[in-house]
Short mmCIF file of C-alpha atoms and ligand atoms in Angstrom, two decimals:
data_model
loop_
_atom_site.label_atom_id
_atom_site.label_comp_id
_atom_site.label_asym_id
_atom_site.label_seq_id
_atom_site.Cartn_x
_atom_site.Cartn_y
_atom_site.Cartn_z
CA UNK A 546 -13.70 10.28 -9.62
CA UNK A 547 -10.09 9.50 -8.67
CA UNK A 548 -8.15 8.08 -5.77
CA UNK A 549 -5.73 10.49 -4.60
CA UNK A 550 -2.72 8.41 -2.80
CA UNK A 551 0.53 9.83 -1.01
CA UNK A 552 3.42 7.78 -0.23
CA UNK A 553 7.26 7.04 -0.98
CA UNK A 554 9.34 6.96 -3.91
CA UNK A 555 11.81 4.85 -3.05
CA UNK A 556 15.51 3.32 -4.39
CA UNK A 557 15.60 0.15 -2.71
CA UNK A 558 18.49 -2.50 -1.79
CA UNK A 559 16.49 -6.21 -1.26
CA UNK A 560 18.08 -9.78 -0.22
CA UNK A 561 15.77 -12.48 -0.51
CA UNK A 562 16.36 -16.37 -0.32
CA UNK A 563 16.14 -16.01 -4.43
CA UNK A 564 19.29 -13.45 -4.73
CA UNK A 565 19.98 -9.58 -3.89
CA UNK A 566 19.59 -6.49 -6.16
CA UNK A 567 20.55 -2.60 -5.17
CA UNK A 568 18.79 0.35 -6.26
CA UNK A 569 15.63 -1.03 -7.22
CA UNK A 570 13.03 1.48 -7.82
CA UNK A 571 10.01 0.75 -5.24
CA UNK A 572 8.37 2.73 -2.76
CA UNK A 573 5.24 2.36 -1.25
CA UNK A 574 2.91 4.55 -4.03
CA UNK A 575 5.00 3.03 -6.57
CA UNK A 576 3.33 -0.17 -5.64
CA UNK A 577 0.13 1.26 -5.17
CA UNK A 578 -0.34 3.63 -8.06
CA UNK A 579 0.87 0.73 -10.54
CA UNK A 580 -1.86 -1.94 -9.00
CA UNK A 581 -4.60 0.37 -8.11
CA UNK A 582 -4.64 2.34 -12.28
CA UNK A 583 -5.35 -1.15 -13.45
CA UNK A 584 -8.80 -0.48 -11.60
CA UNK A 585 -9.59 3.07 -11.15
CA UNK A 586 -7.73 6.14 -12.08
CA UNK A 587 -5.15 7.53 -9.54
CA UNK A 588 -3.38 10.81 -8.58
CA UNK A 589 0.03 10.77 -6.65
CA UNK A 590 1.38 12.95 -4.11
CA UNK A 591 5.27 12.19 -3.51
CA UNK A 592 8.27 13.35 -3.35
CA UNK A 593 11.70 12.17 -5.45
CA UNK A 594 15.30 13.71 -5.47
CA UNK A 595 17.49 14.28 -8.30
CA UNK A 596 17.79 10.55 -9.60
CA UNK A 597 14.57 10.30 -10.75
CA UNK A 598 14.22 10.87 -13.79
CA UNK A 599 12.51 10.67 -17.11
CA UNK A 600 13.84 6.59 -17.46
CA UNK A 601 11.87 5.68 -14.21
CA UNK A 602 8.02 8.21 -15.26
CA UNK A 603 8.28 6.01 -18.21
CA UNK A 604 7.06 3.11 -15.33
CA UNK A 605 3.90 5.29 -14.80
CA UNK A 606 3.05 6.02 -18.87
CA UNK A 607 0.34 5.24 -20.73
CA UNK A 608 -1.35 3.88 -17.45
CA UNK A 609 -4.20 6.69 -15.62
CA UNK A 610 -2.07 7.50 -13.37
CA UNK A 611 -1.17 11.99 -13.06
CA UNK A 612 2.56 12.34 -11.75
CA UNK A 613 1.28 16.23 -11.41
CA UNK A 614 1.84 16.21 -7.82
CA UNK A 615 5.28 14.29 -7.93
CA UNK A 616 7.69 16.85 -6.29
CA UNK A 617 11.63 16.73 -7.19
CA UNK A 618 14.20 18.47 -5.31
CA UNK A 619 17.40 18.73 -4.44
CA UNK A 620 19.27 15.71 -3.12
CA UNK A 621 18.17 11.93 -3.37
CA UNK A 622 15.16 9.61 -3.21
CA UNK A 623 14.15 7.69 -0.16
CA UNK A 624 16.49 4.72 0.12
CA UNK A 625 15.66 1.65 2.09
CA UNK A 626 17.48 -1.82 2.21
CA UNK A 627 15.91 -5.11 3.74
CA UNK A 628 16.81 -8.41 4.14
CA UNK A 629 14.19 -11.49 4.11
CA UNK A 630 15.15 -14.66 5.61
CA UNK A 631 13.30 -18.01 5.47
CA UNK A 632 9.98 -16.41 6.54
CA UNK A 633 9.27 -14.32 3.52
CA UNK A 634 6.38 -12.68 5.35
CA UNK A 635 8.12 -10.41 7.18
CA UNK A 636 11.22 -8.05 6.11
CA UNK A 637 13.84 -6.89 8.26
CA UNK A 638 14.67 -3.14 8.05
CA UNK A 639 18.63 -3.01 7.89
CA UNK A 640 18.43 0.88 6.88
CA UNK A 641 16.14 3.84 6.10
CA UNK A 642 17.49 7.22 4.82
CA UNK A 643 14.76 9.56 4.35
CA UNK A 644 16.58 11.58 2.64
CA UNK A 645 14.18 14.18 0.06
CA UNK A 646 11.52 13.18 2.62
CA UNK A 647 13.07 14.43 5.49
CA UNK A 648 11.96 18.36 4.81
CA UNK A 649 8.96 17.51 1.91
CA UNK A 650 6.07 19.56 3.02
CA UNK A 651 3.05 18.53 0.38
CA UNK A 652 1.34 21.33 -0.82
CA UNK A 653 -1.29 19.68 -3.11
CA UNK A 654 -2.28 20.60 -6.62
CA UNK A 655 -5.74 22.71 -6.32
CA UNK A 656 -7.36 19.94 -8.45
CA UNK A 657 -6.24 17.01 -5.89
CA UNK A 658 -8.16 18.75 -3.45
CA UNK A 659 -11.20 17.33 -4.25
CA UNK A 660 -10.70 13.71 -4.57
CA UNK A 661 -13.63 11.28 -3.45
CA UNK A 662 -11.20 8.59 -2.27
CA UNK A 663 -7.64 8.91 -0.72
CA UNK A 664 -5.23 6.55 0.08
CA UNK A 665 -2.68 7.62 3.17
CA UNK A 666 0.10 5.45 2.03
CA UNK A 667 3.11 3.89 4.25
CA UNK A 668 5.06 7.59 5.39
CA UNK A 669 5.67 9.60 8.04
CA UNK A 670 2.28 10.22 9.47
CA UNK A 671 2.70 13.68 9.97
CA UNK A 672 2.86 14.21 6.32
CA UNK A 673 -0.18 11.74 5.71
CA UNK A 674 -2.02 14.39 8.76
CA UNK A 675 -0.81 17.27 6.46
CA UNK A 676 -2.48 15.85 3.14
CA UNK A 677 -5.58 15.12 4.53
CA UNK A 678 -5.75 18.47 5.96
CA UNK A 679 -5.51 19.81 2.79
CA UNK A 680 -8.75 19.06 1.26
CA UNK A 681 -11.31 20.76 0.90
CA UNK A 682 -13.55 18.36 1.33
CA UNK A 683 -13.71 15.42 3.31
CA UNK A 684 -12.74 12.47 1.12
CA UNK A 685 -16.03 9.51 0.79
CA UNK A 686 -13.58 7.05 2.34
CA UNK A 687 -10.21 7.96 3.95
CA UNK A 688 -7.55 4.65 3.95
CA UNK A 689 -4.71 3.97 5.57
CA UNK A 690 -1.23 2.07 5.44
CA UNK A 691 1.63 2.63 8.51
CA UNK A 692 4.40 0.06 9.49
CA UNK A 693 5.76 -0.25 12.69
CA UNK A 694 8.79 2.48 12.23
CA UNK A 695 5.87 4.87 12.14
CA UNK A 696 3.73 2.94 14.85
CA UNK A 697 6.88 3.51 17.59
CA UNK A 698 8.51 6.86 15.79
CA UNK A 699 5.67 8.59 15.20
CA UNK A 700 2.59 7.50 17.38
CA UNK A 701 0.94 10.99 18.38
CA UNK A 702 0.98 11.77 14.54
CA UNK A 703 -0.53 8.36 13.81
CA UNK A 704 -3.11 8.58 16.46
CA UNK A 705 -4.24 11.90 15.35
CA UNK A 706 -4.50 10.74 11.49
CA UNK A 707 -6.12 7.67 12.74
CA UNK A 708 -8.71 9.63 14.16
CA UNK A 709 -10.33 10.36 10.83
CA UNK A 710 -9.54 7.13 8.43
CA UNK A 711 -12.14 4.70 7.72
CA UNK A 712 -10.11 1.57 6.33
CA UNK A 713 -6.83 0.46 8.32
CA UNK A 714 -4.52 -1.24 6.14
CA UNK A 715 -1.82 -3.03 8.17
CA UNK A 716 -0.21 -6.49 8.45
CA UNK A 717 -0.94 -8.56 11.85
CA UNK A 718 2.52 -7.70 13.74
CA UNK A 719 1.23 -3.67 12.84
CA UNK A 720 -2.13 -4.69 14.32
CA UNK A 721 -0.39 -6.21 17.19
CA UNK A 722 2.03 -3.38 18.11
CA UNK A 723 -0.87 -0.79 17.24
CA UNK A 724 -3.36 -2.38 19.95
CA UNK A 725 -1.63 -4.07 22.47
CA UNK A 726 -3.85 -7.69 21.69
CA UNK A 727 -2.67 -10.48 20.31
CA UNK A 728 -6.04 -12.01 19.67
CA UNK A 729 -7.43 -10.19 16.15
CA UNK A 730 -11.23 -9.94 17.04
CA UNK A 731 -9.75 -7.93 20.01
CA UNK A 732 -7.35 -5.79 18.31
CA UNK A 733 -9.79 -4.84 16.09
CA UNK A 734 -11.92 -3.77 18.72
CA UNK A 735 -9.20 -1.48 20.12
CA UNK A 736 -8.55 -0.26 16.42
CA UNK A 737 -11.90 0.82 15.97
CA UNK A 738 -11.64 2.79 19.27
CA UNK A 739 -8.86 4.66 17.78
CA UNK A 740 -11.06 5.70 14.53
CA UNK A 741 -11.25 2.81 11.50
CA UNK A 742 -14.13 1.12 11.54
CA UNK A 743 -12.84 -0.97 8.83
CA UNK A 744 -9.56 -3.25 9.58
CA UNK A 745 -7.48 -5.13 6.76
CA UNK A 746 -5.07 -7.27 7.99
CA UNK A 747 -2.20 -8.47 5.53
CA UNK A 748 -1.28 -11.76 6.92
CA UNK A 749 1.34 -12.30 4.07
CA UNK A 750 1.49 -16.06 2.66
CA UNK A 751 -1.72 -16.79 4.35
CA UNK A 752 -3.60 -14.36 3.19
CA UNK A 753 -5.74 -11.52 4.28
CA UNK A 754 -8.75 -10.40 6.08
CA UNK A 755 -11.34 -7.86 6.63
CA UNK A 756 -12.71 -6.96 9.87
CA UNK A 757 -16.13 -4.20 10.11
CA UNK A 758 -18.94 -4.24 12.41
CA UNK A 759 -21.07 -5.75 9.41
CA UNK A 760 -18.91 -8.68 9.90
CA UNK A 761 -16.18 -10.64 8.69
CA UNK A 762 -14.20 -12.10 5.63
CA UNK A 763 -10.73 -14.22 5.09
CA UNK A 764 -9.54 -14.94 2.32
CA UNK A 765 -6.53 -17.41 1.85
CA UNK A 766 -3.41 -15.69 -0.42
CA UNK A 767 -2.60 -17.60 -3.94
CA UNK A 768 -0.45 -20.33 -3.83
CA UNK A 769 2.57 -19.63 -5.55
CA UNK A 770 5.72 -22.53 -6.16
CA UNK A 771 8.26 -19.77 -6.16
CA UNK A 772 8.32 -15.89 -3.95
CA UNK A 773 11.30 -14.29 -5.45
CA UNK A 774 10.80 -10.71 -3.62
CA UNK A 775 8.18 -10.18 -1.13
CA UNK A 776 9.01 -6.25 -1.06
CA UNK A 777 6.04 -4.29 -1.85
CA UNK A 778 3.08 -6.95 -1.76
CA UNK A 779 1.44 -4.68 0.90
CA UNK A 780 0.90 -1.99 -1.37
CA UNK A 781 -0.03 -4.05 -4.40
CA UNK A 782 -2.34 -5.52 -2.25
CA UNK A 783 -3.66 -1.94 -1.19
CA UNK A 784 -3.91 -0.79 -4.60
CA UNK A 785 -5.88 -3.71 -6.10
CA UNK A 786 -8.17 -3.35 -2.39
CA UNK A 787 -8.58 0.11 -3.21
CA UNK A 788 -8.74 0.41 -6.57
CA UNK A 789 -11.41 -1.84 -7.04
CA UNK A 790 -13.18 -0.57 -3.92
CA UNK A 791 -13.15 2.85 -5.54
CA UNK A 792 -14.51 1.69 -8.92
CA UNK A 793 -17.07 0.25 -7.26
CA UNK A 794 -18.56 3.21 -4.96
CA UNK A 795 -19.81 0.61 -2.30
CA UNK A 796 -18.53 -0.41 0.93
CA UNK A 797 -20.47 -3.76 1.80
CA UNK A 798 -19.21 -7.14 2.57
CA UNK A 799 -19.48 -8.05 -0.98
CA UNK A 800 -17.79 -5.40 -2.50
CA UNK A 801 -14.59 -6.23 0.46
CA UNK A 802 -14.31 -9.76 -1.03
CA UNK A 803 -13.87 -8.76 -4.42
CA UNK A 804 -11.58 -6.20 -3.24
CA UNK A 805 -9.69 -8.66 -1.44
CA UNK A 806 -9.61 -11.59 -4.31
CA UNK A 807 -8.51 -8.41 -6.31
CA UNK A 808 -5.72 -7.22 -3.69
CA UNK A 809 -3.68 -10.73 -3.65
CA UNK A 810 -4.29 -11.58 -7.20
CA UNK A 811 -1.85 -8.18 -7.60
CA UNK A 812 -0.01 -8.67 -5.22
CA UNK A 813 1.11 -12.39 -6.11
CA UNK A 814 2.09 -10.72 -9.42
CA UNK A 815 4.56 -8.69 -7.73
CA UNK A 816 6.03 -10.85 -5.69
CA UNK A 817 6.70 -13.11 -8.67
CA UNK A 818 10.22 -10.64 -9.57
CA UNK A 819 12.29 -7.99 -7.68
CA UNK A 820 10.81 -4.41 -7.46
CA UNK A 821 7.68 -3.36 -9.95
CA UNK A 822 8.68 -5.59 -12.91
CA UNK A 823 6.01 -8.36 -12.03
CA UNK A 824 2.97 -5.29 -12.08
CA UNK A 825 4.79 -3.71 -15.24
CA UNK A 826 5.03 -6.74 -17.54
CA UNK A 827 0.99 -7.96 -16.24
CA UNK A 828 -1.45 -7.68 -18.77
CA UNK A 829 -4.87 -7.65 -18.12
CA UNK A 830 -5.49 -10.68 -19.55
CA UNK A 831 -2.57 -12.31 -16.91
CA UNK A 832 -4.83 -10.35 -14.09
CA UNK A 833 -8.44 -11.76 -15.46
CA UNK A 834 -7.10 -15.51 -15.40
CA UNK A 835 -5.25 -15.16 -12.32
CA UNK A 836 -8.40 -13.96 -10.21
CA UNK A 837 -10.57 -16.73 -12.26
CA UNK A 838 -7.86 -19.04 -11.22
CA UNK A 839 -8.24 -17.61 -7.64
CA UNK A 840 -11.77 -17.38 -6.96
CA UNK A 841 -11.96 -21.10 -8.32
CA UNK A 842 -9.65 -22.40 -5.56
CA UNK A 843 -11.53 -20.27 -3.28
CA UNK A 844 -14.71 -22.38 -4.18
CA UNK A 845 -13.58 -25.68 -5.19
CA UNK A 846 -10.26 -26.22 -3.95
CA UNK A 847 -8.44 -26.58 -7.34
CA UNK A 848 -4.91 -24.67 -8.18
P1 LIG B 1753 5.74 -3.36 1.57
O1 LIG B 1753 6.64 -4.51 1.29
O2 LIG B 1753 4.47 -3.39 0.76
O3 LIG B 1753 5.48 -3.11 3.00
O4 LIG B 1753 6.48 -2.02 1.05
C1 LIG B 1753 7.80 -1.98 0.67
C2 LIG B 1753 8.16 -0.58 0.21
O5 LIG B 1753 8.01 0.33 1.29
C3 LIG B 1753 9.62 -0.50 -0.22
O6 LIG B 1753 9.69 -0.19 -1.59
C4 LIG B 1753 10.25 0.58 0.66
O7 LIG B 1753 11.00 1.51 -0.04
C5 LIG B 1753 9.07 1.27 1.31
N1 LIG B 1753 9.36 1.62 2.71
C6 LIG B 1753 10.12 0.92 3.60
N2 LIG B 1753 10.17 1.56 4.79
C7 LIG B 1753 9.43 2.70 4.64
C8 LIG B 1753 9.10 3.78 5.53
N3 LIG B 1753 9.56 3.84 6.79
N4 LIG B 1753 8.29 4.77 5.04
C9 LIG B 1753 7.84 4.71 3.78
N5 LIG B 1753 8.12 3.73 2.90
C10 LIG B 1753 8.90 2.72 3.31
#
């Protein structure tokens, strides 16, 4: 029972109000794979160039995560640089090479095929289309991350993978520019026209929340003194959502506020450091007091 995720290997270059770093290993199943193993095992479909190497797979060892479908070729990793300015919720893009992405064509590994969950991370949506085409049978839950690069470069692609996911992962400017309503209630509404029936909205420092037809759940994010590097807190926050969805088997308004407690505990670990330091050094006893910690303040207003 594993959670088959595709998404980028990235190099990145970050400036946040806390300092800069270059060539900081990221990527959006980075993220994910590293916060959703601490849940449920997970299978990765990416593709790296020539400068990654055995130094950076010692991230994913010892942790249940299989690198089997990790492609290299030729040339270099993804490489994307952002900038954050006072509002740490949002980053601005400054550059995006695609680089080793720009001809991958996935072909997965004939035991991926049959994964019971998969995760459609942040990428080109025609290569999200191609994965999901691949299996041979149709995944228990199909989820979804985009951003709006994708949402404006790529929108028949998205619209046709959209078609046939069941949880939309995206923060509220996404859900915005994806629907055309401001109001959430409403762009939900238009969401679910387009195929998710479940909508996650990543609302950064304030949180997140879960939209189905079953209803509704918010949950505030954890209060932190110090964000050093926002970059990658959507996909930690996918991965913890997912994983723990996943090890659960249910999809019910209980199991989506675990999930979500789950989702920001990880994702306030990374945001604690640059790149995937804050999710490497974690241990599970850091990740049981944190979401103690969390659910407390949820309930009784404590920090
Ligand atoms: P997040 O902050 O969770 O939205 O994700 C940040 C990660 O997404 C960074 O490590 C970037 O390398 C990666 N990323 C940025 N732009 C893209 C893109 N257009 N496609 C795929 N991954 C991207």
């Amino acid at each position: 029972m594993t959670l088959l995720a595709i998404g980028s290997v990235a190099y990145d270059d970050l400036e946040t109000p806390s300092g800069k770093r270059e060539n900081v290993l990221g990527g959006s199943v980075c993220y994910f794979s590293l916060s959703a193993s601490r849940f449920h095992p997970v299978r990765v479909v990416a593709v790296t160039g020539e400068d990654f190497g055995a130094e950076q797979r010692q991230v994913f060892h010892g942790r249940p995560i299989d690198l089997t479908g990790l492609e290299q070729r030729p040339g270099k990793c993804f490489h994307w640089k952002g900038i954050y300015g006072e509002n740490l919720n949002e980053a601005q893009t400054l550059e995006t090479h695609l680089n080793v992405f720009e001809d991958f064509h996935p072909d997965l590994p004939e035991g991926y095929r049959q994964s019971p969950y998969l995760f459609l991370g942040n990428i080109d949506p025609r290569l999200q289309l191609d994965v999901l085409r691949q299996m041979s049978e149709r995944p228990q839950w199909v989820a979804l991350d985009t951003m709006n690069y994708w949402i404006q470069g790529a929108s028949t692609a998205l619209t046709q993978v959209l078609a046939e996911v069941d949880i939309l992962l995206i923060n509220e400017t996404e859900a915005r520019a994806l629907s055309g309503e401001r109001n959430l209630l409403k762009a939900y509404r238009k969401i679910r026209t387009l195929g998710p029936r479940i909508l996650v909205v990543k609302r950064g420092e304030y949180g997140a929340m879960v939209l189905t037809e079953e209803g509704a759940i918010a949950v505030p994010a954890l209060l932190l003194e110090e964000v050093v590097d926002p970059t990658g807190a959507g996909d930690t926050f996918a991965g913890g959502f997912l994983g723990t969805l996943a090890a659960s088997g249910k999809l019910d308004l209980e199991a989506f506020r675990r999930a979500v407690i789950t989702g920001s505990v990880m994702a306030s670990l990374t945001v604690q450091d640059f790149g995937l330091r804050g999710l490497e050094v974690a241990t599970e006893q850091d990740i049981k007091g944190r979401t103690q910690a969390f659910s407390d303040m949820i309930r009784t207003g404590g920090l």
